[in-house]
Amino acid sequence: MQNLDSTVLSTALPSIGRSFSMDPVRLHLALTSYLIALAVFMPMSGWLADRFGTRTVFRLAITVFIGASIGCGASTSLPWLVGMRFLQGIGGAMMLPVARLALLRAVPKSSLVQAMTWVSVPALIGPVVGPPLGGFLVTYASWPWIFWINVPIGILGIIMSTIYFENIKADDVPRFDKTGFVLSAAGIAGILFGLELTPHARDMGPYGYILIALGLAVTGFYIRHALRHPAPIIDIRLLKVPTFRVSIIGGSLFRIGIGAIPFLLPLMLQEAFGKSALASGGITFAAAAGALAMKFAAPRALSRLGFRTVLIWNAVLASCSIAVCAAFNSATPAFLMIFILFTGGFFRSLQFTALNALGFADLDERQMSRATGFSAMAQQLSLSMGVTIAALSLQFLPGLIGTPGETSSAYDMAFLLVAGIMLLSVLSFGSLDPKAGDAVSGHAATAGGEARPPSDPRT
């Protein structure tokens, strides 16, 4: 439901822009407001699940998501849509981390890669179905239906979670870190909203720079607080674990590039190439289809090659697949675009599976609830920054290079920029020990070595 909602919205942005009488590029705030809410509220998901139980929190999250979806469909202005998307993000912030926490507590480390593979397959149905469904609804119905389709899916989710979800609680739950939540929320929101305002240099740009500076300052105060607090809402001491640190730093650089693609691709196909929403959705779904195809090959690749080798070389291949999109033009055959996007989705999916499993490879059960919120927050923060960087590049790069007004060249440069950011993640992945995560991937047994036990950030 979450992934369907995000991919459908990207396809519908031009139609919503016409309905609101504004440039669809400015509507990226409807995407990032949702991602900002996820980043702000995800860190508290682990504590809520420990305190009230996974089933209780999960059902409440779906209920909030459904209500906000109805509000999004009824929106008549950008502020209304952004507000409802933010509320949607609050519900979404509790769904994925809570479900992942339940999985991590139920599955042994040796089966973690297989479990992550299987649990992500249903989630990939959203990106596969989303673009063509969004194009169909926008073309033959109206854009509010892209949100209202969440209602029956959400109701089914509540029923099934009531029947099948175990209400797992923690025995010893520390007091909620209120100060840490306020500081982290203010820091994250300040930085991301500041990035949103900076493109509007004439009117809101200066306020954007002020917000970024304040956000960075508050983040500094939070880091000082977290190092002193016994149970901070975002435990940065987990970064002492090498595998978790690389999954956060390298994974964030990689996801910045990925976050830009669902924003850039539909806009380029519709605004620069003049394709309909239905034709655009029929092309962009190929990336998710490629991701779905990779899921069953990921465990074998990690077992044979190990995390370090897979993450380095696959990051290079995934970055190249994004850079190739800069060569697209209005005369490029649709089947060639679909093939390239399918291949790129294949590589990106392998990277996501590896990063998700690596991040928890060396953590014990006591660290899991803190790590799930931290990891999910970092993922959404990087995706949100990807959308913002893409929007900024479309507005500023053509003028800097001397090609203002050339729409297609703006998209070409934006794709090359985000591909370069993705490629920087190789520097982080290269710092991994060759045997890192072998207890999870099974690479040590395949290579005849011996897997290392999990580490503890306290040591």
CSV table of C-alpha atoms in Angstrom, one decimal:
chain,number,residue,atom,x,y,z
A,1,MET,CA,0.0,0.0,0.0
A,2,GLN,CA,2.8,2.5,0.8
A,3,ASN,CA,4.8,1.7,-2.3
A,4,LEU,CA,1.7,1.8,-4.5
A,5,ASP,CA,0.8,5.2,-3.1
A,6,SER,CA,4.2,6.7,-3.7
A,7,THR,CA,4.6,5.4,-7.3
A,8,VAL,CA,1.1,6.3,-8.3
A,9,LEU,CA,1.5,9.8,-7.1
A,10,SER,CA,4.7,10.3,-9.2
A,11,THR,CA,2.8,9.4,-12.4
A,12,ALA,CA,-0.1,11.7,-11.5
A,13,LEU,CA,1.9,14.9,-10.7
A,14,PRO,CA,1.4,16.5,-14.1
A,15,SER,CA,-2.4,15.9,-13.8
A,16,ILE,CA,-2.5,17.3,-10.3
A,17,GLY,CA,-0.5,20.3,-11.4
A,18,ARG,CA,-3.1,21.1,-14.1
A,19,SER,CA,-5.8,20.7,-11.5
A,20,PHE,CA,-4.1,23.2,-9.1
A,21,SER,CA,-2.9,25.4,-12.0
A,22,MET,CA,0.8,25.2,-11.1
A,23,ASP,CA,4.1,23.8,-12.4
A,24,PRO,CA,4.2,20.0,-11.6
A,25,VAL,CA,7.9,20.4,-10.5
A,26,ARG,CA,6.7,22.5,-7.6
A,27,LEU,CA,4.5,19.6,-6.5
A,28,HIS,CA,7.5,17.6,-5.3
A,29,LEU,CA,6.6,19.0,-1.9
A,30,ALA,CA,3.7,16.5,-1.9
A,31,LEU,CA,6.3,13.8,-2.2
A,32,THR,CA,8.8,15.1,0.2
A,33,SER,CA,6.3,16.1,2.9
A,34,TYR,CA,5.4,12.4,3.2
A,35,LEU,CA,9.0,11.4,3.3
A,36,ILE,CA,9.8,14.1,5.9
A,37,ALA,CA,7.0,12.8,8.2
A,38,LEU,CA,8.4,9.3,7.8
A,39,ALA,CA,11.9,10.4,8.7
A,40,VAL,CA,10.6,12.4,11.8
A,41,PHE,CA,8.4,9.8,13.3
A,42,MET,CA,10.1,6.5,12.3
A,43,PRO,CA,12.6,6.7,15.2
A,44,MET,CA,9.8,6.4,17.8
A,45,SER,CA,8.2,3.3,16.1
A,46,GLY,CA,10.5,0.8,17.9
A,47,TRP,CA,9.7,2.3,21.3
A,48,LEU,CA,5.9,2.3,20.6
A,49,ALA,CA,6.0,-1.3,19.4
A,50,ASP,CA,7.9,-2.4,22.6
A,51,ARG,CA,5.5,-0.5,24.8
A,52,PHE,CA,2.1,-1.2,23.2
A,53,GLY,CA,2.7,-4.3,21.1
A,54,THR,CA,3.4,-4.8,17.4
A,55,ARG,CA,-0.2,-5.7,16.4
A,56,THR,CA,-1.8,-2.7,18.2
A,57,VAL,CA,0.6,-0.1,16.7
A,58,PHE,CA,0.4,-1.7,13.2
A,59,ARG,CA,-3.4,-1.5,13.1
A,60,LEU,CA,-3.4,2.1,14.3
A,61,ALA,CA,-0.9,3.0,11.7
A,62,ILE,CA,-3.0,1.6,8.9
A,63,THR,CA,-6.1,3.4,10.2
A,64,VAL,CA,-4.2,6.8,10.2
A,65,PHE,CA,-2.9,6.0,6.7
A,66,ILE,CA,-6.5,5.3,5.4
A,67,GLY,CA,-7.9,8.5,6.9
A,68,ALA,CA,-5.2,10.6,5.4
A,69,SER,CA,-5.6,8.9,2.0
A,70,ILE,CA,-9.2,10.0,1.9
A,71,GLY,CA,-8.1,13.5,2.8
A,72,CYS,CA,-5.5,13.6,0.0
A,73,GLY,CA,-8.2,12.6,-2.5
A,74,ALA,CA,-10.4,15.4,-1.3
A,75,SER,CA,-7.6,18.1,-1.6
A,76,THR,CA,-8.4,21.3,-3.5
A,77,SER,CA,-5.0,23.1,-3.0
A,78,LEU,CA,-1.3,22.3,-2.5
A,79,PRO,CA,-1.3,23.2,1.2
A,80,TRP,CA,-4.2,20.8,1.9
A,81,LEU,CA,-2.6,18.0,-0.1
A,82,VAL,CA,0.8,18.5,1.6
A,83,GLY,CA,-0.9,18.5,5.1
A,84,MET,CA,-2.7,15.2,4.3
A,85,ARG,CA,0.5,13.7,2.9
A,86,PHE,CA,2.3,14.6,6.1
A,87,LEU,CA,-0.5,12.8,8.1
A,88,GLN,CA,-0.1,9.9,5.8
A,89,GLY,CA,3.6,9.8,6.6
A,90,ILE,CA,2.8,9.6,10.3
A,91,GLY,CA,0.8,6.5,9.7
A,92,GLY,CA,3.4,5.1,7.3
A,93,ALA,CA,6.2,5.7,9.8
A,94,MET,CA,4.7,3.0,12.1
A,95,MET,CA,4.0,0.4,9.5
A,96,LEU,CA,7.3,-0.7,7.9
A,97,PRO,CA,9.6,-0.5,11.0
A,98,VAL,CA,7.1,-2.3,13.2
A,99,ALA,CA,6.6,-5.1,10.7
A,100,ARG,CA,10.3,-5.4,10.2
A,101,LEU,CA,10.9,-5.6,14.0
A,102,ALA,CA,8.4,-8.5,14.3
A,103,LEU,CA,10.3,-10.3,11.5
A,104,LEU,CA,13.7,-9.7,13.0
A,105,ARG,CA,12.6,-11.1,16.4
A,106,ALA,CA,11.2,-14.2,14.8
A,107,VAL,CA,13.9,-15.2,12.3
A,108,PRO,CA,17.4,-16.6,13.1
A,109,LYS,CA,20.4,-14.7,11.6
A,110,SER,CA,21.2,-17.6,9.2
A,111,SER,CA,17.8,-17.1,7.5
A,112,LEU,CA,17.7,-13.3,7.5
A,113,VAL,CA,18.6,-12.8,3.9
A,114,GLN,CA,15.9,-15.3,2.8
A,115,ALA,CA,13.4,-13.6,5.1
A,116,MET,CA,14.2,-10.1,3.8
A,117,THR,CA,13.8,-11.4,0.3
A,118,TRP,CA,10.4,-13.0,0.8
A,119,VAL,CA,9.0,-10.1,2.9
A,120,SER,CA,9.9,-7.6,0.3
A,121,VAL,CA,8.2,-9.4,-2.6
A,122,PRO,CA,4.6,-8.3,-1.7
A,123,ALA,CA,5.9,-4.7,-1.2
A,124,LEU,CA,7.3,-4.7,-4.8
A,125,ILE,CA,3.8,-5.3,-6.2
A,126,GLY,CA,3.1,-1.7,-5.4
A,127,PRO,CA,5.9,-0.3,-7.7
A,128,VAL,CA,5.0,-2.8,-10.4
A,129,VAL,CA,1.3,-2.0,-10.4
A,130,GLY,CA,1.5,1.6,-9.4
A,131,PRO,CA,2.7,3.4,-12.5
A,132,PRO,CA,0.4,1.7,-15.0
A,133,LEU,CA,-2.5,1.9,-12.6
A,134,GLY,CA,-1.8,5.5,-11.8
A,135,GLY,CA,-1.7,6.3,-15.6
A,136,PHE,CA,-5.0,4.4,-16.1
A,137,LEU,CA,-6.8,6.2,-13.3
A,138,VAL,CA,-5.5,9.7,-14.3
A,139,THR,CA,-6.4,9.1,-18.0
A,140,TYR,CA,-9.8,7.4,-17.6
A,141,ALA,CA,-11.0,8.6,-14.1
A,142,SER,CA,-9.5,11.4,-12.1
A,143,TRP,CA,-6.4,11.8,-9.9
A,144,PRO,CA,-8.2,11.6,-6.4
A,145,TRP,CA,-8.7,7.9,-7.1
A,146,ILE,CA,-5.0,7.3,-6.8
A,147,PHE,CA,-5.4,7.9,-3.1
A,148,TRP,CA,-8.9,6.3,-2.6
A,149,ILE,CA,-7.7,2.9,-3.8
A,150,ASN,CA,-5.8,2.7,-0.4
A,151,VAL,CA,-9.1,2.3,1.5
A,152,PRO,CA,-10.0,-1.3,0.5
A,153,ILE,CA,-6.3,-2.3,0.8
A,154,GLY,CA,-6.0,-0.8,4.2
A,155,ILE,CA,-9.2,-2.4,5.5
A,156,LEU,CA,-7.9,-5.8,4.3
A,157,GLY,CA,-4.6,-5.1,6.1
A,158,ILE,CA,-6.4,-4.4,9.4
A,159,ILE,CA,-8.4,-7.6,9.1
A,160,MET,CA,-5.4,-9.8,8.3
A,161,SER,CA,-3.2,-8.2,10.9
A,162,THR,CA,-5.9,-8.8,13.5
A,163,ILE,CA,-6.0,-12.5,12.6
A,164,TYR,CA,-2.3,-13.3,12.0
A,165,PHE,CA,-0.2,-10.6,13.7
A,166,GLU,CA,1.3,-11.5,17.1
A,167,ASN,CA,1.2,-8.6,19.6
A,168,ILE,CA,4.8,-8.7,20.7
A,169,LYS,CA,5.9,-6.5,23.5
A,170,ALA,CA,9.2,-5.9,25.3
A,171,ASP,CA,9.6,-6.9,28.9
A,172,ASP,CA,11.7,-3.9,30.0
A,173,VAL,CA,10.8,-0.7,28.1
A,174,PRO,CA,12.8,2.5,29.0
A,175,ARG,CA,11.2,5.8,29.4
A,176,PHE,CA,10.4,7.6,26.1
A,177,ASP,CA,13.2,10.1,25.2
A,178,LYS,CA,11.0,13.2,24.8
A,179,THR,CA,13.9,15.6,24.6
A,180,GLY,CA,15.6,13.5,22.0
A,181,PHE,CA,12.5,13.2,19.9
A,182,VAL,CA,11.9,17.0,19.9
A,183,LEU,CA,15.6,17.7,19.0
A,184,SER,CA,15.8,15.0,16.3
A,185,ALA,CA,12.4,16.0,14.8
A,186,ALA,CA,13.3,19.7,14.8
A,187,GLY,CA,16.7,19.0,13.2
A,188,ILE,CA,15.4,16.7,10.5
A,189,ALA,CA,12.4,18.9,9.6
A,190,GLY,CA,14.6,22.0,9.6
A,191,ILE,CA,17.1,20.6,7.1
A,192,LEU,CA,14.5,19.0,4.8
A,193,PHE,CA,12.0,21.9,4.8
A,194,GLY,CA,15.0,24.3,4.2
A,195,LEU,CA,16.0,22.3,1.2
A,196,GLU,CA,12.5,22.6,-0.1
A,197,LEU,CA,12.5,26.4,0.1
A,198,THR,CA,15.9,27.0,-1.3
A,199,PRO,CA,14.8,26.7,-5.0
A,200,HIS,CA,12.5,29.7,-4.5
A,201,ALA,CA,15.4,32.1,-4.5
A,202,ARG,CA,13.3,35.3,-5.0
A,203,ASP,CA,10.8,34.9,-2.2
A,204,MET,CA,11.4,31.9,0.2
A,205,GLY,CA,15.1,31.1,-0.6
A,206,PRO,CA,16.6,33.0,2.3
A,207,TYR,CA,14.3,31.4,4.7
A,208,GLY,CA,15.4,28.0,3.4
A,209,TYR,CA,19.0,28.7,4.2
A,210,ILE,CA,18.1,29.8,7.7
A,211,LEU,CA,16.1,26.6,8.3
A,212,ILE,CA,19.0,24.5,7.1
A,213,ALA,CA,21.4,26.3,9.4
A,214,LEU,CA,19.0,25.9,12.4
A,215,GLY,CA,18.4,22.3,11.5
A,216,LEU,CA,22.1,21.5,11.5
A,217,ALA,CA,22.6,23.3,14.8
A,218,VAL,CA,19.8,21.4,16.5
A,219,THR,CA,21.1,18.2,15.1
A,220,GLY,CA,24.4,19.0,16.8
A,221,PHE,CA,22.6,19.4,20.1
A,222,TYR,CA,20.8,16.1,19.5
A,223,ILE,CA,24.1,14.3,19.0
A,224,ARG,CA,25.4,15.7,22.3
A,225,HIS,CA,22.2,14.6,24.0
A,226,ALA,CA,22.2,11.1,22.5
A,227,LEU,CA,25.8,10.4,23.7
A,228,ARG,CA,24.8,11.2,27.2
A,229,HIS,CA,21.3,9.5,27.3
A,230,PRO,CA,21.1,5.9,28.3
A,231,ALA,CA,18.3,5.1,25.8
A,232,PRO,CA,18.2,7.8,23.1
A,233,ILE,CA,15.4,7.7,20.5
A,234,ILE,CA,18.1,7.5,17.8
A,235,ASP,CA,21.0,5.6,19.2
A,236,ILE,CA,24.0,6.9,17.2
A,237,ARG,CA,26.3,4.6,19.3
A,238,LEU,CA,25.0,1.8,17.0
A,239,LEU,CA,27.3,3.3,14.3
A,240,LYS,CA,30.2,1.8,16.2
A,241,VAL,CA,29.1,-1.5,14.6
A,242,PRO,CA,30.9,-1.5,11.2
A,243,THR,CA,28.2,-3.4,9.3
A,244,PHE,CA,25.4,-1.1,10.6
A,245,ARG,CA,27.5,2.0,9.9
A,246,VAL,CA,28.2,1.1,6.3
A,247,SER,CA,24.5,0.2,5.8
A,248,ILE,CA,23.6,3.7,7.0
A,249,ILE,CA,26.3,5.8,5.3
A,250,GLY,CA,26.8,3.9,2.1
A,251,GLY,CA,23.1,3.1,1.9
A,252,SER,CA,22.1,6.7,2.3
A,253,LEU,CA,24.3,7.9,-0.5
A,254,PHE,CA,22.9,5.1,-2.7
A,255,ARG,CA,19.3,5.9,-1.8
A,256,ILE,CA,19.7,9.6,-2.5
A,257,GLY,CA,20.1,8.7,-6.2
A,258,ILE,CA,17.2,6.2,-6.0
A,259,GLY,CA,14.9,8.7,-4.3
A,260,ALA,CA,15.2,11.0,-7.3
A,261,ILE,CA,14.2,8.5,-10.0
A,262,PRO,CA,10.5,8.1,-9.3
A,263,PHE,CA,10.3,12.0,-9.4
A,264,LEU,CA,12.5,12.5,-12.5
A,265,LEU,CA,11.4,9.7,-14.8
A,266,PRO,CA,7.6,10.3,-15.0
A,267,LEU,CA,8.2,14.1,-15.3
A,268,MET,CA,10.7,13.6,-18.2
A,269,LEU,CA,8.4,11.2,-20.1
A,270,GLN,CA,5.4,13.5,-19.8
A,271,GLU,CA,6.8,17.0,-19.7
A,272,ALA,CA,9.8,16.7,-21.9
A,273,PHE,CA,8.7,13.9,-24.3
A,274,GLY,CA,5.0,14.6,-24.4
A,275,LYS,CA,3.8,11.1,-23.4
A,276,SER,CA,0.5,10.5,-21.7
A,277,ALA,CA,0.3,9.5,-18.1
A,278,LEU,CA,-0.8,6.0,-19.2
A,279,ALA,CA,2.2,5.6,-21.6
A,280,SER,CA,4.5,7.0,-18.9
A,281,GLY,CA,3.2,4.5,-16.3
A,282,GLY,CA,3.6,1.7,-18.8
A,283,ILE,CA,7.3,2.4,-19.2
A,284,THR,CA,8.3,3.3,-15.6
A,285,PHE,CA,6.8,0.1,-14.1
A,286,ALA,CA,9.7,-1.8,-15.7
A,287,ALA,CA,12.1,-0.8,-12.9
A,288,ALA,CA,9.9,-2.4,-10.3
A,289,ALA,CA,9.4,-5.5,-12.4
A,290,GLY,CA,13.2,-5.8,-12.6
A,291,ALA,CA,13.4,-5.5,-8.8
A,292,LEU,CA,10.9,-8.2,-8.4
A,293,ALA,CA,12.9,-10.5,-10.7
A,294,MET,CA,16.1,-10.0,-8.7
A,295,LYS,CA,14.6,-10.9,-5.3
A,296,PHE,CA,15.0,-14.6,-5.8
A,297,ALA,CA,18.6,-14.3,-7.1
A,298,ALA,CA,19.8,-12.1,-4.2
A,299,PRO,CA,20.4,-14.9,-1.5
A,300,ARG,CA,22.5,-16.9,-4.0
A,301,ALA,CA,24.6,-13.9,-5.1
A,302,LEU,CA,25.3,-12.9,-1.5
A,303,SER,CA,26.2,-16.5,-0.5
A,304,ARG,CA,28.6,-16.9,-3.4
A,305,LEU,CA,30.3,-13.5,-3.3
A,306,GLY,CA,29.7,-12.0,0.1
A,307,PHE,CA,28.4,-8.5,1.1
A,308,ARG,CA,31.5,-6.4,0.3
A,309,THR,CA,31.9,-7.7,-3.3
A,310,VAL,CA,28.2,-7.5,-4.1
A,311,LEU,CA,27.7,-4.0,-2.7
A,312,ILE,CA,30.8,-2.5,-4.5
A,313,TRP,CA,30.3,-3.9,-8.0
A,314,ASN,CA,26.5,-3.7,-7.9
A,315,ALA,CA,26.6,-0.1,-6.9
A,316,VAL,CA,28.7,0.6,-10.0
A,317,LEU,CA,26.3,-1.2,-12.2
A,318,ALA,CA,23.2,0.4,-10.7
A,319,SER,CA,24.8,3.9,-11.0
A,320,CYS,CA,25.5,3.2,-14.7
A,321,SER,CA,21.9,2.2,-15.3
A,322,ILE,CA,20.7,5.6,-14.0
A,323,ALA,CA,23.3,7.5,-16.0
A,324,VAL,CA,22.1,5.8,-19.2
A,325,CYS,CA,18.7,7.4,-18.7
A,326,ALA,CA,20.4,10.7,-19.6
A,327,ALA,CA,20.6,9.4,-23.2
A,328,PHE,CA,16.8,9.0,-23.5
A,329,ASN,CA,15.0,11.3,-25.9
A,330,SER,CA,11.6,11.5,-27.5
A,331,ALA,CA,12.7,9.2,-30.3
A,332,THR,CA,14.0,6.4,-28.0
A,333,PRO,CA,11.9,3.3,-28.5
A,334,ALA,CA,9.7,2.4,-25.6
A,335,PHE,CA,11.0,-1.2,-25.6
A,336,LEU,CA,14.6,0.0,-25.2
A,337,MET,CA,13.6,2.3,-22.2
A,338,ILE,CA,11.7,-0.6,-20.6
A,339,PHE,CA,14.7,-2.9,-21.0
A,340,ILE,CA,17.1,-0.4,-19.5
A,341,LEU,CA,14.8,0.4,-16.6
A,342,PHE,CA,14.1,-3.4,-16.0
A,343,THR,CA,17.9,-4.0,-15.8
A,344,GLY,CA,18.5,-1.1,-13.5
A,345,GLY,CA,15.7,-2.2,-11.2
A,346,PHE,CA,17.3,-5.6,-11.1
A,347,PHE,CA,20.6,-4.2,-9.8
A,348,ARG,CA,19.0,-1.7,-7.4
A,349,SER,CA,16.9,-4.5,-5.8
A,350,LEU,CA,20.0,-6.6,-5.1
A,351,GLN,CA,21.6,-3.6,-3.4
A,352,PHE,CA,18.5,-3.0,-1.2
A,353,THR,CA,18.3,-6.6,-0.1
A,354,ALA,CA,22.0,-6.7,0.7
A,355,LEU,CA,21.9,-3.4,2.7
A,356,ASN,CA,18.8,-4.4,4.6
A,357,ALA,CA,20.3,-7.7,5.7
A,358,LEU,CA,23.8,-6.2,6.4
A,359,GLY,CA,22.5,-3.6,8.7
A,360,PHE,CA,21.2,-6.1,11.2
A,361,ALA,CA,23.9,-8.8,10.7
A,362,ASP,CA,25.9,-8.0,13.8
A,363,LEU,CA,23.2,-6.7,16.1
A,364,ASP,CA,21.7,-8.6,19.0
A,365,GLU,CA,18.0,-8.7,19.9
A,366,ARG,CA,18.3,-6.0,22.5
A,367,GLN,CA,19.5,-3.6,19.8
A,368,MET,CA,16.9,-4.5,17.2
A,369,SER,CA,14.1,-2.1,18.1
A,370,ARG,CA,16.5,0.9,18.2
A,371,ALA,CA,18.2,-0.1,15.0
A,372,THR,CA,14.9,-0.6,13.0
A,373,GLY,CA,13.8,3.0,13.8
A,374,PHE,CA,17.3,4.4,13.1
A,375,SER,CA,17.7,2.5,9.8
A,376,ALA,CA,14.2,3.3,8.6
A,377,MET,CA,14.6,7.0,9.4
A,378,ALA,CA,18.0,7.2,7.5
A,379,GLN,CA,16.4,5.5,4.5
A,380,GLN,CA,13.5,7.9,4.3
A,381,LEU,CA,15.7,10.9,5.0
A,382,SER,CA,18.0,10.0,2.0
A,383,LEU,CA,15.0,9.3,-0.3
A,384,SER,CA,13.5,12.7,0.6
A,385,MET,CA,16.9,14.4,-0.1
A,386,GLY,CA,17.0,12.6,-3.4
A,387,VAL,CA,13.6,14.2,-4.5
A,388,THR,CA,14.8,17.6,-3.3
A,389,ILE,CA,18.2,17.3,-5.1
A,390,ALA,CA,16.4,16.3,-8.3
A,391,ALA,CA,14.1,19.3,-8.1
A,392,LEU,CA,17.0,21.6,-7.4
A,393,SER,CA,19.0,20.2,-10.3
A,394,LEU,CA,16.1,20.8,-12.8
A,395,GLN,CA,15.9,24.4,-11.7
A,396,PHE,CA,19.5,25.4,-11.4
A,397,LEU,CA,21.8,23.2,-13.5
A,398,PRO,CA,20.6,24.4,-16.9
A,399,GLY,CA,21.3,28.0,-16.0
A,400,LEU,CA,24.7,27.2,-14.5
A,401,ILE,CA,25.9,25.3,-17.6
A,402,GLY,CA,24.4,27.8,-20.0
A,403,THR,CA,21.4,25.9,-21.5
A,404,PRO,CA,18.4,27.7,-19.9
A,405,GLY,CA,15.0,26.7,-21.3
A,406,GLU,CA,16.2,23.4,-22.8
A,407,THR,CA,13.9,21.0,-20.9
A,408,SER,CA,15.5,17.7,-22.1
A,409,SER,CA,19.0,18.8,-21.3
A,410,ALA,CA,17.9,19.7,-17.7
A,411,TYR,CA,16.7,16.1,-17.2
A,412,ASP,CA,19.9,14.7,-18.7
A,413,MET,CA,22.1,16.6,-16.3
A,414,ALA,CA,19.8,15.7,-13.4
A,415,PHE,CA,20.2,11.9,-14.1
A,416,LEU,CA,24.0,12.2,-14.4
A,417,LEU,CA,24.1,14.1,-11.1
A,418,VAL,CA,22.1,11.5,-9.1
A,419,ALA,CA,24.1,8.7,-10.7
A,420,GLY,CA,27.3,10.4,-9.5
A,421,ILE,CA,25.9,10.6,-6.0
A,422,MET,CA,25.0,6.9,-6.0
A,423,LEU,CA,28.5,6.1,-7.2
A,424,LEU,CA,30.0,7.8,-4.1
A,425,SER,CA,28.5,5.0,-2.0
A,426,VAL,CA,31.3,2.7,-3.3
A,427,LEU,CA,33.8,4.5,-1.0
A,428,SER,CA,31.8,3.4,2.0
A,429,PHE,CA,31.2,-0.2,0.8
A,430,GLY,CA,35.0,-0.5,0.2
A,431,SER,CA,35.7,0.0,3.9
A,432,LEU,CA,33.9,-3.3,4.8
A,433,ASP,CA,35.9,-6.3,5.9
A,434,PRO,CA,35.8,-9.0,3.2
A,435,LYS,CA,34.1,-11.4,5.7
A,436,ALA,CA,31.6,-8.8,7.0
A,437,GLY,CA,28.1,-10.3,7.4
A,438,ASP,CA,29.2,-13.9,6.6
A,439,ALA,CA,27.1,-15.3,9.4
A,440,VAL,CA,24.0,-13.9,7.6
A,441,SER,CA,25.0,-14.4,3.9
A,442,GLY,CA,26.4,-17.9,4.3
A,443,HIS,CA,29.5,-16.7,2.3
A,444,ALA,CA,31.9,-18.1,4.9
A,445,ALA,CA,30.5,-21.6,4.7
A,446,THR,CA,30.6,-21.4,0.9
A,447,ALA,CA,34.2,-20.2,0.9
A,448,GLY,CA,35.3,-22.7,3.5
A,449,GLY,CA,35.8,-20.0,6.2
A,450,GLU,CA,34.2,-19.4,9.5
A,451,ALA,CA,31.6,-16.7,10.2
A,452,ARG,CA,32.2,-14.2,13.0
A,453,PRO,CA,29.9,-13.7,15.9
A,454,PRO,CA,27.7,-10.5,16.2
A,455,SER,CA,29.4,-7.5,17.7
A,456,ASP,CA,28.2,-5.1,20.4
A,457,PRO,CA,28.6,-1.4,20.1
A,458,ARG,CA,29.4,-1.1,23.8
A,459,THR,CA,32.7,-2.9,23.2
